[in-house]
GROMACS .gro file of C-alpha atoms in nm:
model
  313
    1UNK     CA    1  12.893  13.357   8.825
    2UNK     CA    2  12.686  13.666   8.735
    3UNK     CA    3  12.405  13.803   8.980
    4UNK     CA    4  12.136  13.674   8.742
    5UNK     CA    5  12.266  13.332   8.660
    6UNK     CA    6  12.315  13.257   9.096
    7UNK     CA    7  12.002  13.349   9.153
    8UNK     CA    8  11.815  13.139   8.842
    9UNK     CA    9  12.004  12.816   8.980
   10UNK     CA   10  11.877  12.918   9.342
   11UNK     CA   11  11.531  12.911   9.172
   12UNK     CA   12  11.593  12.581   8.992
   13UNK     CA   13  11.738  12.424   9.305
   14UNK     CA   14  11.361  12.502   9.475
   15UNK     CA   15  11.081  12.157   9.474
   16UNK     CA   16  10.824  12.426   9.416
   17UNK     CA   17  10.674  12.534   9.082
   18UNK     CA   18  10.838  12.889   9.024
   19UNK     CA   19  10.726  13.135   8.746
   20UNK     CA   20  10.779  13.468   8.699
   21UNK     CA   21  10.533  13.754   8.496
   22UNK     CA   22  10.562  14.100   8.414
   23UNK     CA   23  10.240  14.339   8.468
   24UNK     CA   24  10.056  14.187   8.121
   25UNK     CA   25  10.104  13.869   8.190
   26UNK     CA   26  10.391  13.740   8.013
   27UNK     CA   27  10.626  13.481   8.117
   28UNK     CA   28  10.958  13.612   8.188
   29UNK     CA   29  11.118  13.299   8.379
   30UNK     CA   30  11.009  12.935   8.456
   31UNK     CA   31  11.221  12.757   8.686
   32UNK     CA   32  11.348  12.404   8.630
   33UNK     CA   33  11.048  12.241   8.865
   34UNK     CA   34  10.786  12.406   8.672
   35UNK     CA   35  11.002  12.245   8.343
   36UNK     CA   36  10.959  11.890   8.490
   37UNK     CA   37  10.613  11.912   8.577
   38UNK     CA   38  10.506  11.995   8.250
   39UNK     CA   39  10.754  11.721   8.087
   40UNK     CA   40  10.579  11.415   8.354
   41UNK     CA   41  10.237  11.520   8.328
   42UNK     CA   42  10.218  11.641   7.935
   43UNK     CA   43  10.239  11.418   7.622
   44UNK     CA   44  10.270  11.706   7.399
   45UNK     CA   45  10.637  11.904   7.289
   46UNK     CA   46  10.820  12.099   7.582
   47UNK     CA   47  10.683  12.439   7.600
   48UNK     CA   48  10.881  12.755   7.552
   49UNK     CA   49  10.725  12.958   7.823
   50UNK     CA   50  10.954  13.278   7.743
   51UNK     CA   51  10.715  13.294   7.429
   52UNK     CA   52  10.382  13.256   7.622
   53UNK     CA   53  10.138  13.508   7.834
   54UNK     CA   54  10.001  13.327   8.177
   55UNK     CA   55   9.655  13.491   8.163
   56UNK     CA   56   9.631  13.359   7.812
   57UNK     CA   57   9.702  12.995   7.934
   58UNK     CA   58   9.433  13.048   8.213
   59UNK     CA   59   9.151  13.220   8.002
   60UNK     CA   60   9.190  12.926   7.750
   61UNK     CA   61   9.140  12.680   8.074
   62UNK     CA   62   8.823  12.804   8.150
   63UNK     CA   63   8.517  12.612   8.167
   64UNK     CA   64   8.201  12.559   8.281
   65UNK     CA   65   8.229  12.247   8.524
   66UNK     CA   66   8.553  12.471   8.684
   67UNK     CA   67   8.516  12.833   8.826
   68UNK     CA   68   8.803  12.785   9.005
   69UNK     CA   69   9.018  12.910   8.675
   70UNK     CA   70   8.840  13.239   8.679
   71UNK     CA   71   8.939  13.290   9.052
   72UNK     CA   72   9.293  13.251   9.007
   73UNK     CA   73   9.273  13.471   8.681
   74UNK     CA   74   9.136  13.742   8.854
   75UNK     CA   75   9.383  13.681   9.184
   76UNK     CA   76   9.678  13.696   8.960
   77UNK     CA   77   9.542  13.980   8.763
   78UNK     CA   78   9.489  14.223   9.039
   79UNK     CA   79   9.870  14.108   9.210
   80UNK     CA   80  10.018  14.177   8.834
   81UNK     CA   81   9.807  14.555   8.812
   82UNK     CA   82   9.890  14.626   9.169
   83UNK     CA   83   9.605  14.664   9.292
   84UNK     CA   84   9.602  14.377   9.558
   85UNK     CA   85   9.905  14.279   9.739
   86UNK     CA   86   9.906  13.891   9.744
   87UNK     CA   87   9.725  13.619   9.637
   88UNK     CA   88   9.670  13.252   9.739
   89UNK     CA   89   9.464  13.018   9.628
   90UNK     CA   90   9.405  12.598   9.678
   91UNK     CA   91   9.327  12.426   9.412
   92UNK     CA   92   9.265  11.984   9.277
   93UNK     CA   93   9.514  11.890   9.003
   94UNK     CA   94   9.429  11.548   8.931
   95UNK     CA   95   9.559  11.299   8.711
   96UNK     CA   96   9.463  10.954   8.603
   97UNK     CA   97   9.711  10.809   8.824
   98UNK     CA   98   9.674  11.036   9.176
   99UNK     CA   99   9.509  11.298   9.353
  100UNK     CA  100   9.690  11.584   9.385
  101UNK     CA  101   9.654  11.941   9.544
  102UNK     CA  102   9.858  12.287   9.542
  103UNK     CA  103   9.867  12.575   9.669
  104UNK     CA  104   9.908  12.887   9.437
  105UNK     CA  105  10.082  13.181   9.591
  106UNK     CA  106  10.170  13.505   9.392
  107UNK     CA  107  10.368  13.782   9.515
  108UNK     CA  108  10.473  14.151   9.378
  109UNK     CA  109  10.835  14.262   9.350
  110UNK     CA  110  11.049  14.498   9.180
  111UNK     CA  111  11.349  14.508   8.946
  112UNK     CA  112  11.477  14.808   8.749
  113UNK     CA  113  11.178  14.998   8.802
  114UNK     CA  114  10.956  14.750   8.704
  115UNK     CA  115  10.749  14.548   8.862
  116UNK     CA  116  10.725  14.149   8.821
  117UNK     CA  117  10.502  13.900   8.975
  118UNK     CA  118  10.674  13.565   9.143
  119UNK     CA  119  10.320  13.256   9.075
  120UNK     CA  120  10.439  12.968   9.279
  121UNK     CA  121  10.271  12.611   9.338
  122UNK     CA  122  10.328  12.433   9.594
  123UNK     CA  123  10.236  12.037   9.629
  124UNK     CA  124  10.041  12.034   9.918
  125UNK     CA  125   9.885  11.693   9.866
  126UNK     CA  126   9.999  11.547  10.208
  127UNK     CA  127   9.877  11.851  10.422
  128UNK     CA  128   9.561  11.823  10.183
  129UNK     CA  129   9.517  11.444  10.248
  130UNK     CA  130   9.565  11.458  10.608
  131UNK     CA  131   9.286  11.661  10.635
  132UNK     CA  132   9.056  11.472  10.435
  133UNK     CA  133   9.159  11.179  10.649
  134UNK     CA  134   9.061  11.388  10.971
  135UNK     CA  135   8.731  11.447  10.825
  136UNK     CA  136   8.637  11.082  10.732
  137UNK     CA  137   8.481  10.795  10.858
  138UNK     CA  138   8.732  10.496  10.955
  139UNK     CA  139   8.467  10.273  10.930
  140UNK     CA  140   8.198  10.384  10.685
  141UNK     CA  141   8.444  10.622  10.441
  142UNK     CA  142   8.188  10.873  10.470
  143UNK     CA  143   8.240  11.255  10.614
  144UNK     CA  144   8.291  11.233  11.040
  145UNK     CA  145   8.118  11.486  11.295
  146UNK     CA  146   8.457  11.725  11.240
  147UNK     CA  147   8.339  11.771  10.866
  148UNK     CA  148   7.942  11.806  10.970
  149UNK     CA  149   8.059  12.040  11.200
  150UNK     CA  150   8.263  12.242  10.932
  151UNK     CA  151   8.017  12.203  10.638
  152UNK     CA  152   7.703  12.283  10.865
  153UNK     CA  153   7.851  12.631  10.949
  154UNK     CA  154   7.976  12.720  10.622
  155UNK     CA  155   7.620  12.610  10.429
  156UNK     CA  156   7.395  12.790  10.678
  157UNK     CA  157   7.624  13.132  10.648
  158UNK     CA  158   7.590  13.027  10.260
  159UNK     CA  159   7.219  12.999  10.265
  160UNK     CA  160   7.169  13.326  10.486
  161UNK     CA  161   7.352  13.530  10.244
  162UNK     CA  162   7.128  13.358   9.965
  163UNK     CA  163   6.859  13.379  10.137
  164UNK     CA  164   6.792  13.023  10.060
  165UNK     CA  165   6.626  12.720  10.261
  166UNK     CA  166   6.861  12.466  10.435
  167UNK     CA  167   6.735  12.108  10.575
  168UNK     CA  168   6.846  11.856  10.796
  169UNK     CA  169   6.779  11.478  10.781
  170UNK     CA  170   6.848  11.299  11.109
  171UNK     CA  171   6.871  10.927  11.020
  172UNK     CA  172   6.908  10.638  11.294
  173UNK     CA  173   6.870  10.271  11.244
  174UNK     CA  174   6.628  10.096  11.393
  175UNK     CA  175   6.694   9.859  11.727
  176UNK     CA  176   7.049   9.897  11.582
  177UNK     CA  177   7.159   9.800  11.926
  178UNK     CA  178   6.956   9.440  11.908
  179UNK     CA  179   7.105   9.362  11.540
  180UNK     CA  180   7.448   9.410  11.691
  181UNK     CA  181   7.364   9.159  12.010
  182UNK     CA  182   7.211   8.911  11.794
  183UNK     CA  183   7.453   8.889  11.483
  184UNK     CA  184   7.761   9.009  11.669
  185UNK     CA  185   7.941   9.321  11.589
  186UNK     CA  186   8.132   9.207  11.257
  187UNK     CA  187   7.782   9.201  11.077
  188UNK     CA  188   7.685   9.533  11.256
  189UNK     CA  189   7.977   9.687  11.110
  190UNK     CA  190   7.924   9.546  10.748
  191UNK     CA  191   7.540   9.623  10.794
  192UNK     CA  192   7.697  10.005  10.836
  193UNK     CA  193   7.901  10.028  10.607
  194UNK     CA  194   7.637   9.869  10.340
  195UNK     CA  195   7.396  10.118  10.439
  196UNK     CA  196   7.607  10.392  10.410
  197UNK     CA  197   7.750  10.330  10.072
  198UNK     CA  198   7.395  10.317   9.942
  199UNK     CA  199   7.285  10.631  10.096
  200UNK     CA  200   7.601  10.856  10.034
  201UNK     CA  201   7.474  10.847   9.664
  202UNK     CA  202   7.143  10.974   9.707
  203UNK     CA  203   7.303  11.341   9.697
  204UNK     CA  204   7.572  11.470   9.483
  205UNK     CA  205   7.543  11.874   9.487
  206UNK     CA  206   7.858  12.065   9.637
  207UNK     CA  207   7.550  12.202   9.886
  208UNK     CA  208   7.495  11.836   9.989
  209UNK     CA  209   7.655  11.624  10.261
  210UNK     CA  210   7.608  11.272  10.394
  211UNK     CA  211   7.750  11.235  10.696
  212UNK     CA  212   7.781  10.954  11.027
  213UNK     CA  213   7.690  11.179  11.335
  214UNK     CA  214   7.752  10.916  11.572
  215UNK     CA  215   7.698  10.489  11.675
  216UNK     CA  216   7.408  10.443  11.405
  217UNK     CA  217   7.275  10.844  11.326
  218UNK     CA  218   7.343  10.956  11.036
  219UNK     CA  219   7.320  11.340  10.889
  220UNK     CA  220   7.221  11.509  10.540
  221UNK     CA  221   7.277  11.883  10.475
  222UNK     CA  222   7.105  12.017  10.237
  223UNK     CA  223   7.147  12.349  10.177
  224UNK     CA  224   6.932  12.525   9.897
  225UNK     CA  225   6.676  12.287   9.985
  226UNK     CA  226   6.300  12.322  10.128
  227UNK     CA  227   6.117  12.061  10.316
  228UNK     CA  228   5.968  11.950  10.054
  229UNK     CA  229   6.258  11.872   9.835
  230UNK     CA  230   6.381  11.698  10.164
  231UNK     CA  231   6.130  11.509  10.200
  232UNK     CA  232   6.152  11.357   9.847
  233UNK     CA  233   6.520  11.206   9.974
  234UNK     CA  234   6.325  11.069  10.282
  235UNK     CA  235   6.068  10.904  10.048
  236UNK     CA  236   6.448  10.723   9.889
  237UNK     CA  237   6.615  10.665  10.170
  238UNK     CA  238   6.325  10.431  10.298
  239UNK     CA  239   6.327  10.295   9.945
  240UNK     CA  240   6.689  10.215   9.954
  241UNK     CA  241   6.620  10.038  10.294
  242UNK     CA  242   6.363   9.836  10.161
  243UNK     CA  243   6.622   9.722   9.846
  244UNK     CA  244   6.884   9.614  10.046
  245UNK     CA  245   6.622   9.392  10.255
  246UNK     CA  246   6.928   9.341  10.535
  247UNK     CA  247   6.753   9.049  10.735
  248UNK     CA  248   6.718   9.046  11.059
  249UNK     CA  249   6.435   8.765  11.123
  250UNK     CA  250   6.576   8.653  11.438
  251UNK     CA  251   6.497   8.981  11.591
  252UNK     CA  252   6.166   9.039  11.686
  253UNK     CA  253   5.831   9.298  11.517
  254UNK     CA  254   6.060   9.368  11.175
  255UNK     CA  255   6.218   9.089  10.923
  256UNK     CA  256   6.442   9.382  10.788
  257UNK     CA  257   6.666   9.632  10.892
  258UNK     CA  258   6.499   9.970  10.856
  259UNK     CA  259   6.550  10.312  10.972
  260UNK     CA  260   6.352  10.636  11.136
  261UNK     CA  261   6.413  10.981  11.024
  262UNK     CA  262   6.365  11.334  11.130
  263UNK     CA  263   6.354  11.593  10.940
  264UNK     CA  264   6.380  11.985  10.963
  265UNK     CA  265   6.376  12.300  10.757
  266UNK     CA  266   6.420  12.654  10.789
  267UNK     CA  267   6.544  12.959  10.640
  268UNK     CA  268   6.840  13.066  10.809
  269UNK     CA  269   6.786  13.429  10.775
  270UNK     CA  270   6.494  13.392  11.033
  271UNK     CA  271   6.696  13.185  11.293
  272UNK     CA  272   7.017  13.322  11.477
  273UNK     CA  273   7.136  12.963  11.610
  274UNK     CA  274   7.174  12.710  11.370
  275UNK     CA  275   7.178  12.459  11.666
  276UNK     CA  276   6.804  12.558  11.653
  277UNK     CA  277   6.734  12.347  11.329
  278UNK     CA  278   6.963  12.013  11.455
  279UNK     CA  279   6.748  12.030  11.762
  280UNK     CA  280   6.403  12.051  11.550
  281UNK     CA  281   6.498  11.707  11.317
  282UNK     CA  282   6.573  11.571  11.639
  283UNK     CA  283   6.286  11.641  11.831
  284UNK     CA  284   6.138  11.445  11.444
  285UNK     CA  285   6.345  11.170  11.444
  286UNK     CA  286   6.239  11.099  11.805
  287UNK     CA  287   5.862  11.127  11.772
  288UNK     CA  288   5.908  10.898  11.450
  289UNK     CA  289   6.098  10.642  11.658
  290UNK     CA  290   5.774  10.683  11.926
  291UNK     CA  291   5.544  10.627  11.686
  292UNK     CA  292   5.649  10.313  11.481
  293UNK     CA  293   5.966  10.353  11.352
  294UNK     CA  294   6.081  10.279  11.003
  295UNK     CA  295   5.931  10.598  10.898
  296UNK     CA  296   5.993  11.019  10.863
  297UNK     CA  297   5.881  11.262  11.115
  298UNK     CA  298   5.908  11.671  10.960
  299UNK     CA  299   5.815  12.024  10.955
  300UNK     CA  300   5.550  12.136  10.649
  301UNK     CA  301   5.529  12.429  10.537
  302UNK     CA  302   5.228  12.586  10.521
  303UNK     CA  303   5.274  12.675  10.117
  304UNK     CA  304   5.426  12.505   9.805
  305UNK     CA  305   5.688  12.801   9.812
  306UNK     CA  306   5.925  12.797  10.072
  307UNK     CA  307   6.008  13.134  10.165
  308UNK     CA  308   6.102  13.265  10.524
  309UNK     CA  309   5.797  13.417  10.594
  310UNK     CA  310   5.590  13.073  10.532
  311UNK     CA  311   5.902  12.833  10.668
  312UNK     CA  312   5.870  12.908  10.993
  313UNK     CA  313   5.826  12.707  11.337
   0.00000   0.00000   0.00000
């Protein structure tokens, strides 16, 4: 066996999606894995990849909803000119059927002078599941302290850079603890999990997160957001309480299950401990629990624009 045909097989013998581009782009070799994804996932003819260019096939992918093409076209790009060493990238390919993940990896090399470009894809949809698992609810499905934790500290380094507003939304349920003694924990748990389904869908933005902080607190980031804005979801999440109308007449001053908030805002450019603006809807959500419950406790600023110099404790 020639040189060239060993190490083709050794390429087609790999699980991982192998292709191989010159410095413009073009496809110069596709290995057998990359041939059998397209053949279970397309409905169209098998491709002749010797007769296509791979920045052509991501510029034509391009679109509006997904930025993430134009990343990996520029990552691939500068690997193929030379002028970075490596690129990686993660990336959703879903289909109908499953959710799936890979990881793009592209590396430099030379033969005869010239230099090629090795784009592999990895399936990393176990790793990738695992870790949404990690960051997930068991009970409630909704995002765990590990991913408030995470998401917290990436929006607030967001919004400094921005130089946006971020706000918090402490949420607890009220007497929680009474519901649970009086209807057992079965309907607690269902009374959770009912809640939480309705108020996961009051935010949708990829700056947005609805989380269970702990027992019966629950969390919203919302970054890109000033108190005002906030306190438009605080007007709905009482709404949504009052919907659901969970009864709990054997239980004493309320004949429905209702919950206090807290809220905070800041800009994070004026604040060097993010800690600062958890412990401010706290301090809220207590003095709303002090003074009624079933009602939201927050900062206003002092103008209709929020800006750091009027958002400011």
């Amino acid at each position: 066996m020639d040189e060239v045909g060993f190490f083709n097989n050794a390429l087609d013998a790999l699980p991982e999606h192998i292709c191989i581009i010159n410095n413009i782009g073009d496809i110069v070799f596709v290995n057998q894995a990359w041939v059998d994804f397209e053949l279970n996932n397309s409905s169209t003819q098998s491709t002749d990849w010797h007769k296509i260019n791979y920045f052509d096939i991501c510029k034509n992918s391009i679109s509006e909803d997904n930025d993430d093409i134009s990343l990996i076209l520029s990552g691939i790009e500068a690997v193929a000119s030379q002028n970075s060493p490596s690129f990686s990238f993660e990336y959703p390919c879903h289909s109908p059927d499953n959710h799936r993940w890979f990881s793009l990896n592209c590396t430099p090399f030379k033969s005869n002078q010239k230099t090629y470009t090795l784009v592999q894809h990895v399936n990393i949809t176990q790793k990738k599941q695992a870790d949404i698992n990690s960051n997930i609810d068991a009970l409630t499905g909704v995002a765990n302290r590990r991913s408030f934790d995470e998401f917290f500290q990436k929006e607030w380094l967001r919004c400094a850079r921005s130089l946006s507003p971020i706000s918090l939304i402490i949420i607890d349920i009220d007497d929680f603890k009474a519901f649970n003694d009086t209807y057992g924990h079965v309907k607690g748990d269902w009374c959770l999990k009912t809640i939480c389904n309705e108020l996961k869908q009051l935010v949708n933005r990829p700056s947005d997160l609805f989380c269970r902080y702990g027992g019966e607190e629950f969390i919203y980031v919302l970054g890109n957001t000033s108190s005002k804005q906030a306190q438009e979801i605080c007007t709905k999440i009482h709404q949504v309480l009052k919907e659901l109308n969970i009864k709990r007449d054997a239980i004493k001053d309320s004949i429905r299950v209702t919950v206090s908030a807290g809220l905070a805002c800041v800009h994070p450019s004026n604040f060097n401990n993010k800690i600062d603006l958890l412990e401010y809807a706290d301090k809220y959500l207590y003095t709303a629990k002090s003074q009624g419950k079933n009602t939201t406790r927050c900062h206003y600023c002092e103008s209709e624009i929020c800006s750091p110099k009027n958002c400011s404790y």
